[in-house]
GROMACS .gro file of C-alpha atoms in nm:
model
  253
    1ALA     CA    1   2.275   2.931  -1.288
    2GLU     CA    2   1.943   3.045  -1.494
    3SER     CA    3   1.636   2.825  -1.561
    4GLY     CA    4   1.293   2.892  -1.673
    5VAL     CA    5   0.973   2.883  -1.449
    6ALA     CA    6   0.898   2.552  -1.331
    7GLU     CA    7   0.604   2.476  -1.178
    8LEU     CA    8   0.335   2.170  -1.044
    9ALA     CA    9   0.195   2.037  -1.377
   10GLN     CA   10  -0.169   1.995  -1.352
   11LYS     CA   11  -0.282   1.793  -1.600
   12ARG     CA   12  -0.356   1.475  -1.467
   13PRO     CA   13  -0.366   1.218  -1.749
   14VAL     CA   14  -0.643   1.073  -1.908
   15GLN     CA   15  -0.564   0.742  -1.878
   16PRO     CA   16  -0.341   0.664  -1.587
   17GLU     CA   17  -0.037   0.505  -1.556
   18VAL     CA   18  -0.081   0.361  -1.223
   19SER     CA   19  -0.356   0.447  -0.951
   20LEU     CA   20  -0.222   0.485  -0.582
   21ILE     CA   21  -0.500   0.463  -0.311
   22MET     CA   22  -0.456   0.607   0.050
   23PRO     CA   23  -0.699   0.460   0.274
   24ALA     CA   24  -0.788   0.788   0.554
   25TYR     CA   25  -0.916   0.801   0.941
   26ASN     CA   26  -0.843   1.021   1.140
   27ALA     CA   27  -0.572   1.107   1.024
   28GLN     CA   28  -0.547   1.514   1.028
   29ASP     CA   29  -0.181   1.514   1.262
   30TYR     CA   30  -0.021   1.334   1.001
   31ILE     CA   31  -0.168   1.263   0.652
   32ALA     CA   32  -0.061   1.591   0.499
   33ARG     CA   33   0.324   1.470   0.443
   34SER     CA   34   0.167   1.106   0.380
   35ILE     CA   35   0.006   1.297   0.075
   36ASP     CA   36   0.364   1.555   0.046
   37THR     CA   37   0.462   1.207  -0.085
   38ALA     CA   38   0.256   1.088  -0.272
   39LEU     CA   39   0.261   1.395  -0.525
   40ALA     CA   40   0.622   1.449  -0.557
   41GLN     CA   41   0.631   1.067  -0.681
   42SER     CA   42   0.906   1.105  -1.016
   43PHE     CA   43   0.701   0.859  -1.208
   44ALA     CA   44   0.382   1.099  -1.386
   45ASP     CA   45   0.074   0.955  -1.559
   46MET     CA   46  -0.046   0.795  -1.178
   47GLU     CA   47  -0.384   0.959  -1.018
   48LEU     CA   48  -0.377   0.921  -0.589
   49ILE     CA   49  -0.693   0.834  -0.473
   50ILE     CA   50  -0.775   0.890  -0.152
   51VAL     CA   51  -1.098   0.679   0.083
   52ASN     CA   52  -1.190   0.859   0.385
   53ASP     CA   53  -1.331   0.586   0.579
   54GLY     CA   54  -1.571   0.819   0.844
   55SER     CA   55  -1.367   1.032   0.979
   56THR     CA   56  -1.472   1.281   1.317
   57ASP     CA   57  -1.184   1.520   1.356
   58GLN     CA   58  -1.048   1.728   1.058
   59THR     CA   59  -0.899   1.486   0.792
   60GLN     CA   60  -1.154   1.552   0.556
   61GLN     CA   61  -1.145   1.913   0.529
   62ILE     CA   62  -0.724   1.852   0.421
   63LEU     CA   63  -0.811   1.619   0.189
   64GLU     CA   64  -1.070   1.887   0.004
   65TRP     CA   65  -0.736   2.114  -0.003
   66TYR     CA   66  -0.565   1.892  -0.184
   67ARG     CA   67  -0.817   1.727  -0.440
   68GLU     CA   68  -0.924   2.128  -0.487
   69ARG     CA   69  -0.538   2.191  -0.593
   70PHE     CA   70  -0.373   1.839  -0.767
   71PRO     CA   71  -0.607   1.732  -0.986
   72GLN     CA   72  -0.401   1.389  -0.976
   73VAL     CA   73  -0.627   1.408  -0.662
   74LYS     CA   74  -0.982   1.188  -0.649
   75VAL     CA   75  -1.121   1.209  -0.283
   76PHE     CA   76  -1.383   1.000  -0.211
   77HIS     CA   77  -1.562   0.940   0.135
   78LYS     CA   78  -1.833   0.664   0.354
   79GLU     CA   79  -1.883   0.551   0.689
   80ASN     CA   80  -1.615   0.352   0.825
   81GLY     CA   81  -1.593   0.030   0.850
   82GLY     CA   82  -1.251  -0.023   0.851
   83GLN     CA   83  -0.953  -0.061   0.629
   84ALA     CA   84  -0.954  -0.320   0.410
   85SER     CA   85  -1.375  -0.167   0.316
   86ALA     CA   86  -1.228   0.167   0.215
   87ARG     CA   87  -0.919   0.031  -0.007
   88ASN     CA   88  -1.208  -0.151  -0.231
   89MET     CA   89  -1.323   0.129  -0.244
   90GLY     CA   90  -1.059   0.257  -0.413
   91VAL     CA   91  -0.998  -0.009  -0.636
   92TRP     CA   92  -1.350   0.010  -0.826
   93HIS     CA   93  -1.222   0.412  -0.860
   94SER     CA   94  -0.909   0.313  -1.005
   95ALA     CA   95  -0.771   0.343  -1.315
   96GLY     CA   96  -0.497   0.271  -1.411
   97GLU     CA   97  -0.343  -0.062  -1.479
   98TYR     CA   98  -0.105  -0.154  -1.205
   99ILE     CA   99  -0.201  -0.007  -0.834
  100ALA     CA  100  -0.003   0.031  -0.527
  101LEU     CA  101  -0.143   0.105  -0.187
  102MET     CA  102  -0.027   0.326   0.132
  103ASP     CA  103  -0.122   0.415   0.484
  104ASN     CA  104  -0.204   0.756   0.551
  105ASP     CA  105   0.053   0.785   0.816
  106ASP     CA  106   0.365   0.657   0.574
  107THR     CA  107   0.621   0.753   0.333
  108LEU     CA  108   0.722   0.683  -0.019
  109ARG     CA  109   1.147   0.722  -0.134
  110PRO     CA  110   1.097   0.963  -0.425
  111ASP     CA  111   1.130   0.680  -0.737
  112MET     CA  112   0.936   0.419  -0.600
  113ILE     CA  113   0.626   0.417  -0.803
  114GLU     CA  114   0.897   0.512  -1.113
  115ARG     CA  115   1.128   0.222  -0.973
  116LEU     CA  116   0.880  -0.069  -0.907
  117HIS     CA  117   0.692   0.038  -1.258
  118ALA     CA  118   1.016  -0.009  -1.498
  119SER     CA  119   1.090  -0.339  -1.293
  120ILE     CA  120   0.710  -0.475  -1.325
  121LEU     CA  121   0.698  -0.414  -1.785
  122LYS     CA  122   1.159  -0.461  -1.788
  123ASN     CA  123   1.015  -0.841  -1.621
  124ASP     CA  124   0.633  -0.819  -1.734
  125CYS     CA  125   0.621  -0.968  -1.368
  126ASP     CA  126   0.181  -0.956  -1.200
  127ILE     CA  127   0.405  -0.791  -0.904
  128ALA     CA  128   0.686  -0.586  -0.845
  129MET     CA  129   0.759  -0.538  -0.447
  130THR     CA  130   1.026  -0.352  -0.285
  131SER     CA  131   1.250  -0.368   0.082
  132VAL     CA  132   1.080  -0.145   0.322
  133TYR     CA  133   1.319   0.115   0.592
  134GLN     CA  134   1.097   0.097   0.932
  135ILE     CA  135   1.091   0.368   1.101
  136THR     CA  136   1.137   0.358   1.493
  137ASN     CA  137   1.307   0.530   1.758
  138GLU     CA  138   1.603   0.343   1.682
  139GLY     CA  139   1.662   0.488   1.359
  140TYR     CA  140   1.579   0.293   1.036
  141GLU     CA  141   1.555  -0.091   1.033
  142GLY     CA  142   1.513  -0.228   0.734
  143ILE     CA  143   1.249  -0.523   0.634
  144SER     CA  144   1.111  -0.649   0.378
  145GLU     CA  145   1.467  -0.832   0.232
  146TYR     CA  146   1.455  -1.117   0.100
  147PRO     CA  147   1.797  -1.352  -0.035
  148MET     CA  148   1.713  -1.329  -0.432
  149ALA     CA  149   1.798  -1.160  -0.725
  150GLU     CA  150   1.680  -0.861  -0.826
  151ASN     CA  151   1.493  -0.731  -1.106
  152THR     CA  152   1.454  -1.074  -1.227
  153PRO     CA  153   1.154  -1.268  -1.269
  154VAL     CA  154   1.041  -1.537  -1.025
  155SER     CA  155   0.741  -1.775  -0.949
  156PHE     CA  156   0.532  -1.742  -0.698
  157ASP     CA  157   0.644  -2.093  -0.591
  158GLU     CA  158   1.005  -1.982  -0.571
  159PHE     CA  159   0.931  -1.677  -0.427
  160PHE     CA  160   0.706  -1.881  -0.138
  161GLU     CA  161   1.053  -2.100  -0.035
  162LEU     CA  162   1.199  -1.743   0.059
  163TYR     CA  163   0.842  -1.586   0.219
  164ILE     CA  164   0.804  -1.882   0.482
  165GLY     CA  165   1.180  -1.782   0.666
  166TYR     CA  166   1.102  -1.402   0.546
  167ALA     CA  167   0.722  -1.360   0.581
  168TYR     CA  168   0.666  -0.972   0.654
  169PRO     CA  169   0.288  -0.984   0.461
  170VAL     CA  170   0.198  -0.631   0.432
  171ILE     CA  171   0.079  -0.536   0.108
  172TRP     CA  172   0.204  -0.135   0.076
  173ASN     CA  173   0.598  -0.198  -0.051
  174LYS     CA  174   0.413  -0.350  -0.369
  175LEU     CA  175   0.324  -0.241  -0.729
  176TYR     CA  176   0.004  -0.497  -0.909
  177ARG     CA  177  -0.164  -0.538  -1.215
  178ALA     CA  178  -0.419  -0.393  -1.147
  179SER     CA  179  -0.665  -0.687  -1.281
  180LEU     CA  180  -0.536  -0.873  -1.068
  181VAL     CA  181  -0.582  -0.686  -0.725
  182LYS     CA  182  -1.015  -0.629  -0.897
  183ASP     CA  183  -1.007  -1.018  -0.854
  184HIS     CA  184  -0.933  -1.035  -0.523
  185PRO     CA  185  -1.115  -0.780  -0.403
  186PHE     CA  186  -0.916  -0.684   0.039
  187ALA     CA  187  -1.059  -0.957   0.257
  188VAL     CA  188  -1.219  -0.715   0.534
  189VAL     CA  189  -1.107  -0.882   0.847
  190THR     CA  190  -0.844  -0.783   1.134
  191TYR     CA  191  -0.553  -0.663   0.971
  192GLU     CA  192  -0.661  -0.767   0.680
  193ASP     CA  193  -0.250  -0.792   0.537
  194ASN     CA  194  -0.213  -1.112   0.698
  195ALA     CA  195  -0.472  -1.295   0.480
  196TRP     CA  196  -0.497  -1.095   0.248
  197THR     CA  197  -0.145  -1.096   0.097
  198PRO     CA  198  -0.015  -1.476   0.019
  199VAL     CA  199  -0.341  -1.484  -0.126
  200ILE     CA  200  -0.276  -1.213  -0.339
  201LEU     CA  201   0.070  -1.262  -0.455
  202SER     CA  202  -0.086  -1.738  -0.477
  203TYR     CA  203  -0.252  -1.609  -0.804
  204ALA     CA  204   0.056  -1.362  -0.937
  205GLU     CA  205   0.249  -1.600  -1.262
  206LYS     CA  206   0.532  -1.371  -1.158
  207ILE     CA  207   0.673  -1.147  -0.887
  208CYS     CA  208   1.004  -0.913  -0.907
  209TYR     CA  209   1.243  -0.740  -0.671
  210ILE     CA  210   1.497  -0.435  -0.567
  211ASN     CA  211   1.549  -0.410  -0.239
  212GLU     CA  212   1.648  -0.064  -0.210
  213HIS     CA  213   1.384   0.039   0.074
  214LEU     CA  214   1.166   0.282  -0.132
  215TYR     CA  215   0.865   0.264   0.084
  216GLU     CA  216   0.889   0.373   0.468
  217TYR     CA  217   0.680   0.220   0.743
  218ASP     CA  218   0.681   0.464   1.025
  219ARG     CA  219   0.609   0.338   1.403
  220LYS     CA  220   0.708   0.651   1.530
  221ILE     CA  221   0.468   0.887   1.439
  222ARG     CA  222   0.105   0.759   1.582
  223SER     CA  223   0.145   0.566   1.906
  224THR     CA  224  -0.085   0.300   1.782
  225THR     CA  225  -0.144   0.060   1.477
  226ALA     CA  226  -0.288  -0.209   1.362
  227ILE     CA  227   0.022  -0.481   1.448
  228HIS     CA  228  -0.006  -0.354   1.778
  229THR     CA  229  -0.376  -0.332   1.791
  230SER     CA  230  -0.416  -0.734   1.594
  231ILE     CA  231  -0.089  -0.789   1.825
  232SER     CA  232  -0.266  -0.697   2.223
  233ARG     CA  233  -0.565  -0.868   2.141
  234PRO     CA  234  -0.703  -1.167   2.366
  235GLU     CA  235  -0.561  -1.515   2.316
  236GLU     CA  236  -0.915  -1.595   2.172
  237LYS     CA  237  -0.966  -1.290   1.955
  238GLN     CA  238  -0.616  -1.368   1.796
  239LEU     CA  239  -0.708  -1.711   1.714
  240GLU     CA  240  -1.044  -1.636   1.578
  241ASP     CA  241  -0.841  -1.351   1.312
  242ARG     CA  242  -0.667  -1.624   1.226
  243ARG     CA  243  -1.001  -1.844   1.163
  244GLU     CA  244  -1.063  -1.551   0.936
  245TYR     CA  245  -0.766  -1.591   0.775
  246LEU     CA  246  -0.823  -1.956   0.713
  247MET     CA  247  -1.163  -1.886   0.598
  248PHE     CA  248  -1.028  -1.625   0.394
  249PHE     CA  249  -0.788  -1.816   0.153
  250LEU     CA  250  -1.045  -2.090   0.163
  251THR     CA  251  -1.273  -1.878   0.003
  252GLN     CA  252  -0.958  -1.787  -0.195
  253GLY     CA  253  -0.896  -2.129  -0.325
   0.00000   0.00000   0.00000
C-alpha cells in the first residue's frame, strides 16, 4: 500500500510533559542503543536529558551527534561525581510535569512512557510503576512484580505492605510527579537506589502499577554494574553503606 512521506519529528514540545533523564559515564559501547529506545518512544511530548558524568572515552562525541540531530535531546556535562549527582543535575534542568529515569545501558519498551503517563493521569497518582524484565544469560526474568490490582491507586502504606516482601529498590521503572522528585533530591551515596527509592515512595500519596515489563534491565551488556560493585564490597564497607542509607532516611523525615 502507498503511504505519504514519513519522517521523525524534529520539533521539541515547547513545554514537554515528561522529562526522561539518563546519566552517562564511559558508555561509548552501548549508550546509542539506550538512546535509540528512548527516542523511539510512542509518547511524543518528551525531552531526553543526558548528563555526561565526566566520561573519559567517546561518550561525549556520541551525545553531541544525537544533540545535533534531535532537538528533544539535551546534553549536559559535569565533572565525575557519580550517578546520583548526574541525575540531580538532570532534574534541575528538567521542564516536564513528570520525570522518568533510565540507565545508560538499559532499554525501554516503545510504549513505556505512554503507558505510565496514561496510568498516572487516570489514577491521579504521584508515582506510576511497571514490572521489569531482567536480561541475563538465561534469558528474560520478571522482577519488580507485585501481587496488587493493576492500574488502581493505592496509598503508600498499602503498597509498603507488598514492597517489604517483593523489594527491589530500583528507580528506573517509574514515572514520577516532577515536584516530588525536585523536593527530594537523590542521595549521593553508594548505590543510591537503596536510599532514595523508599524515601520517594514514602512521600507519594498514591501509587499505581501495571504489570507489563516495560523496562529492560540488562545484566549481560556489561561485566559489572552498580549492584555488582555494591555487593562485592567488604562487609565493613557494606555496613557503612547501610549507615549512609539510615542517615539519609533520618534527614528526609
